[in-house]
Coordinates of C-alpha atoms in Angstrom, one line a residue:
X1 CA -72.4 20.8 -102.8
X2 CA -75.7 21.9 -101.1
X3 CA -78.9 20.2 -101.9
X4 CA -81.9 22.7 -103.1
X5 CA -83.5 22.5 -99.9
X6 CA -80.5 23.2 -98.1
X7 CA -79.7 26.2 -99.9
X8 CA -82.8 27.6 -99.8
X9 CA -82.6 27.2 -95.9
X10 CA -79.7 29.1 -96.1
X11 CA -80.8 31.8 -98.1
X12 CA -83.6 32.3 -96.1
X13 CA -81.9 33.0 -92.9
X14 CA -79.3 35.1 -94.1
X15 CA -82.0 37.5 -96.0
X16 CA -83.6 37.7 -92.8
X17 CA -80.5 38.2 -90.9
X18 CA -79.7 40.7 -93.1
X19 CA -83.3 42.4 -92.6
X20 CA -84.2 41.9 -88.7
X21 CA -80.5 40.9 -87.5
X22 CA -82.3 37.8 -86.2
X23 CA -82.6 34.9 -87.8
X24 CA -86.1 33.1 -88.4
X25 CA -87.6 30.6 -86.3
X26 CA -87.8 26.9 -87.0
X27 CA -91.6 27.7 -87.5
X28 CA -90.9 30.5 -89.7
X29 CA -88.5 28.3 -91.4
X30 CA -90.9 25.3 -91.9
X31 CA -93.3 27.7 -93.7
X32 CA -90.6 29.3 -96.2
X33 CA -89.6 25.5 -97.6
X34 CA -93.2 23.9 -97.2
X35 CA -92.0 21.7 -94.7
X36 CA -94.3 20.1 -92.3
X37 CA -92.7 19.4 -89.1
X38 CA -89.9 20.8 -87.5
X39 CA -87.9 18.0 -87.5
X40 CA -87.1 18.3 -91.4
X41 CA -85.7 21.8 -90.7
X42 CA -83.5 20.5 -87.8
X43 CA -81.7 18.2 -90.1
X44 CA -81.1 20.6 -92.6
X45 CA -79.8 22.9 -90.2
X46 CA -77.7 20.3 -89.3
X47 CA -76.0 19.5 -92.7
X48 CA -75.1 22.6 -93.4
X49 CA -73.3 23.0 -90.1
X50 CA -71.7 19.6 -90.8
X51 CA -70.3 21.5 -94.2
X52 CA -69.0 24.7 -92.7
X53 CA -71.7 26.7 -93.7
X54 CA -73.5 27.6 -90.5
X55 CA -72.7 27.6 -86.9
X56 CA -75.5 27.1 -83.9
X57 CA -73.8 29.1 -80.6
X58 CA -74.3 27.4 -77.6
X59 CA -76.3 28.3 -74.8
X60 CA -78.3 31.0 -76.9
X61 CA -82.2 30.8 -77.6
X62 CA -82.2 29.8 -81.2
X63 CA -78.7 31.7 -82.1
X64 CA -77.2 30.9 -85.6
X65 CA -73.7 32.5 -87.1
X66 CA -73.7 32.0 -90.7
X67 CA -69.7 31.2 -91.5
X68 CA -70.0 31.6 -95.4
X69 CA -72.2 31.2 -98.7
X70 CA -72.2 29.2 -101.8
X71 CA -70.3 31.5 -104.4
X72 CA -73.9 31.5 -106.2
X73 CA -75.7 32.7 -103.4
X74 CA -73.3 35.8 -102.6
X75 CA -73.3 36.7 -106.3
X76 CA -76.7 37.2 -106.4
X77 CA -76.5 39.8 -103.1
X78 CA -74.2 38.4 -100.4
X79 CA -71.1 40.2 -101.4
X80 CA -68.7 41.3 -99.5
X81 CA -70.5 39.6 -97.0
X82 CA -69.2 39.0 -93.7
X83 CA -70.3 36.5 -90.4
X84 CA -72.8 38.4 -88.3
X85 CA -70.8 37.3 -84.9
X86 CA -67.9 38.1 -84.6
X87 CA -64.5 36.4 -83.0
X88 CA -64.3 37.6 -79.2
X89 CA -60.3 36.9 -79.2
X90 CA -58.5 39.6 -78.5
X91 CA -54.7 39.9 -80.1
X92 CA -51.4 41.1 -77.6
X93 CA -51.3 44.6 -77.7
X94 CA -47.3 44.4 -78.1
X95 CA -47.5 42.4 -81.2
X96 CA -47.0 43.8 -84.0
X97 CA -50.1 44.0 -86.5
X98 CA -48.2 42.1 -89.6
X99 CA -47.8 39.6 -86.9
X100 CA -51.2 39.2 -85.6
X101 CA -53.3 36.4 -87.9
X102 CA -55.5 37.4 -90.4
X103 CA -58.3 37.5 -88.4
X104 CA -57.3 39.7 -85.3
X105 CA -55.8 42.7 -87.2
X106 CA -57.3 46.1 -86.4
X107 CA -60.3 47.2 -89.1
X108 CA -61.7 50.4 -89.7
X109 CA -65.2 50.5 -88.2
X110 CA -67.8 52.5 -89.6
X111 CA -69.9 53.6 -86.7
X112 CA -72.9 55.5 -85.6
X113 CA -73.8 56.9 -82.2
X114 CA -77.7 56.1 -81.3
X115 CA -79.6 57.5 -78.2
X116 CA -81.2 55.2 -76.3
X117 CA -84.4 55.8 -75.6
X118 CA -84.7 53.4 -72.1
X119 CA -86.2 50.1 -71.7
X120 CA -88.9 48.1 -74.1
X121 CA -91.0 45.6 -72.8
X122 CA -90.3 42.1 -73.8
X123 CA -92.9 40.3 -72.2
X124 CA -95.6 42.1 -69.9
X125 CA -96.2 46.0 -71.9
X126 CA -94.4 48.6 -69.5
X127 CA -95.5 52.7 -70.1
X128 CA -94.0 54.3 -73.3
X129 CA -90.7 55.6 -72.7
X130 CA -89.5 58.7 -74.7
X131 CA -86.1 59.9 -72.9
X132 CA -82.9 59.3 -73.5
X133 CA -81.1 57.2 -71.0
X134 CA -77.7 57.1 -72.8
X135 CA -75.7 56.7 -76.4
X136 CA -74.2 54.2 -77.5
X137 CA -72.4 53.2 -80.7
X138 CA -73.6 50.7 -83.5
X139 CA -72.0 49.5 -86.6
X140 CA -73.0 51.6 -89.5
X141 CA -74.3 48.3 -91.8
X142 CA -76.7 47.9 -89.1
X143 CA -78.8 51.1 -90.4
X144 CA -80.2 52.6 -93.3
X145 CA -78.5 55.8 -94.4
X146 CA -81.8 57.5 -95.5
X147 CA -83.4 57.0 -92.0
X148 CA -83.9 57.4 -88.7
X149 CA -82.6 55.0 -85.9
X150 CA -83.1 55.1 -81.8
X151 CA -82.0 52.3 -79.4
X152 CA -83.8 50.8 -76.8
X153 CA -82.8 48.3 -73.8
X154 CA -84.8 44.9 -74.2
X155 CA -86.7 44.1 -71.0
X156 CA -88.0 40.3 -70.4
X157 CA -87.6 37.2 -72.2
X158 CA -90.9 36.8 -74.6
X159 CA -88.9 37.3 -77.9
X160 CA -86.2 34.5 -76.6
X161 CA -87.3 32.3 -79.1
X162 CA -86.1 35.3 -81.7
X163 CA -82.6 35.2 -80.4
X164 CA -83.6 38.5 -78.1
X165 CA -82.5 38.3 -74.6
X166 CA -83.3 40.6 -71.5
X167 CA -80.7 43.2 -71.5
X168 CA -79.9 43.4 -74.9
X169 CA -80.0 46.5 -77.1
X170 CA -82.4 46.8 -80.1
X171 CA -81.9 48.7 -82.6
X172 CA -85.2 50.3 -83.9
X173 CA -85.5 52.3 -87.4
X174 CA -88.3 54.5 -87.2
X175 CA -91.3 53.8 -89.0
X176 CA -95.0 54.2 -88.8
X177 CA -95.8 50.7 -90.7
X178 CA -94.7 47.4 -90.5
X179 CA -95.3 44.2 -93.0
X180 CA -97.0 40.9 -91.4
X181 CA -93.8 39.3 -89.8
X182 CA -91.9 42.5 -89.0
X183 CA -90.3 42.7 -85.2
X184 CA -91.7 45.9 -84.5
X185 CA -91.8 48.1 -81.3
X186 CA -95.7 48.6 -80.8
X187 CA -97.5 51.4 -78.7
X188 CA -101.1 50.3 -76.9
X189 CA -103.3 52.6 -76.2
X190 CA -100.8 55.5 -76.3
X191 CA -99.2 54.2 -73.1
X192 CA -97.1 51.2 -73.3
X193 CA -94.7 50.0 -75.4
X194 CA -94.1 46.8 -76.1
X195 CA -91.5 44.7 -78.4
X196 CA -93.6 42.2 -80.6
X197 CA -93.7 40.5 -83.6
X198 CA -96.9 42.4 -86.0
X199 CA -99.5 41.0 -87.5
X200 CA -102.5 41.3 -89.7
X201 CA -105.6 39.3 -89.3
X202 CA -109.5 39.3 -89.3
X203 CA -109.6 43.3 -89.1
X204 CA -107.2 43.1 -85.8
X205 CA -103.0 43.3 -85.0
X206 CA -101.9 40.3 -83.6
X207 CA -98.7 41.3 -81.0
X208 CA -96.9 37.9 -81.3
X209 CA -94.4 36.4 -78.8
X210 CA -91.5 34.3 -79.3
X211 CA -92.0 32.7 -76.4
X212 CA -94.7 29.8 -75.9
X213 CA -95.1 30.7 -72.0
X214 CA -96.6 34.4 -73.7
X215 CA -100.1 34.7 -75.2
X216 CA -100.5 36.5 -78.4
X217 CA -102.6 39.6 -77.7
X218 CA -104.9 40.7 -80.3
X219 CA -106.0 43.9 -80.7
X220 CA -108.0 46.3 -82.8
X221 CA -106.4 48.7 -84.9
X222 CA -107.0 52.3 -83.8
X223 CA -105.4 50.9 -80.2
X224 CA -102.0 50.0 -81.6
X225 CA -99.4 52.2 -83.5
X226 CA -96.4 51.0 -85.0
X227 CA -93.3 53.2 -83.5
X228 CA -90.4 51.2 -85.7
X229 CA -88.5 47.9 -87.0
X230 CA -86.0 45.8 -85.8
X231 CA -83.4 46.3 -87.7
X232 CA -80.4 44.7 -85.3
X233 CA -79.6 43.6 -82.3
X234 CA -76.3 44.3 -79.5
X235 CA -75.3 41.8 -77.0
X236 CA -72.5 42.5 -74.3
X237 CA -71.7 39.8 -71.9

């Protein structure tokens, strides 16, 4: 049994799992449930790990796995769902599959091939970048049917804090406008592009790190256009 609080928390980050691939910061997360320090978010994060419902990965900037939702919750739009990480083991390839446990048989994967367009800044703005370097294959969840998807490698650590690593692969849908809060790939000035989180305020766009070491450049309007959304996220190791 979850207490309100804690089941808002999880609600919370798996909507915006579902949305970004990422989940929220503790900040963001503080301001969704009122909260006003941290510290309240770190113990609920902490119960409902303690009751199977969430899982912090080690050695990852803020990474969460959410392991399952109350039956209440999925009913009301988590159906069918499934963790977000998935289990690295890999099965004998002489075993039979009715063998293999549950959780290592073979599954149709519904996939989509996205060019990727180069490298994106993640901390200091490098020039736009509008070739393709390479493909490379995504799950098909991770997109919207009705639109129009590119990849691009991450570059730098300022969105560490938003589970985004140097050398991962983003995966952008293309858009033109973003909402306050969006993860958005931003061009400045028609020349670089840089991966930021978007804001609104006073008549400028705020291009926010996730990364306290970063300043938050602010910038007026006409200098900024938004390219796309964050929409997931690839990790090899």
């Amino acid at each position: 049994m979850l207490t309100r609080k804690q089941r808002d928390l999880l609600a919370f980050i798996h909507k915006r799992m579902q949305r970004d691939g990422v989940p929220p910061s503790f900040d963001e997360m503080k301001v969704a449930l009122d909260l006003r320090s941290k510290s309240g978010i770190h113990r609920l994060i902490t119960a409902l790990e303690e009751r199977g419902f969430i899982r912090r990965l080690a050695h990852r900037a803020r990474a969460i796995e959410i392991v399952r939702l109350p039956d209440d919750l999925a009913a009301q739009g988590g159906g069918g769902f499934q963790p977000r990480v998935i289990d690295g083991d890999r099965p004998d390839t002489a075993q039979p599959d009715a063998a293999l446990p549950s959780r290592a048989r073979p599954v149709a994967v519904d996939a989509v091939e996205l060019a990727v367009m180069g490298r994106i800044a993640a901390g200091v703005p490098i020039e736009a970048i509008s070739e393709v370097s390479h493909h490379v294959a995504v799950p098909g969840q991770m997109v919207d049917r009705g639109g129009s998807h590119f990849a691009l490698e991450v570059k730098g650590d300022s969105m560490i804090d938003a589970g985004i690593n140097d050398g991962d692969v983003v995966v952008i849908r293309e858009q033109d406008a973003a909402d306050d809060g969006d993860i958005v790939v931003a061009l400045v000035e028609d020349q670089e592009a840089t991966l930021k989180r978007f804001r609104r305020r006073r008549g400028m766009i705020e291009l926010e790190a996730a990364n306290p070491a970063y300043e938050t450049r602010i910038l007026p309007p006409d200098s900024v256009r938004v390219q796309g959304r964050l929409v997931g996220l690839i990790r090899s190791y």
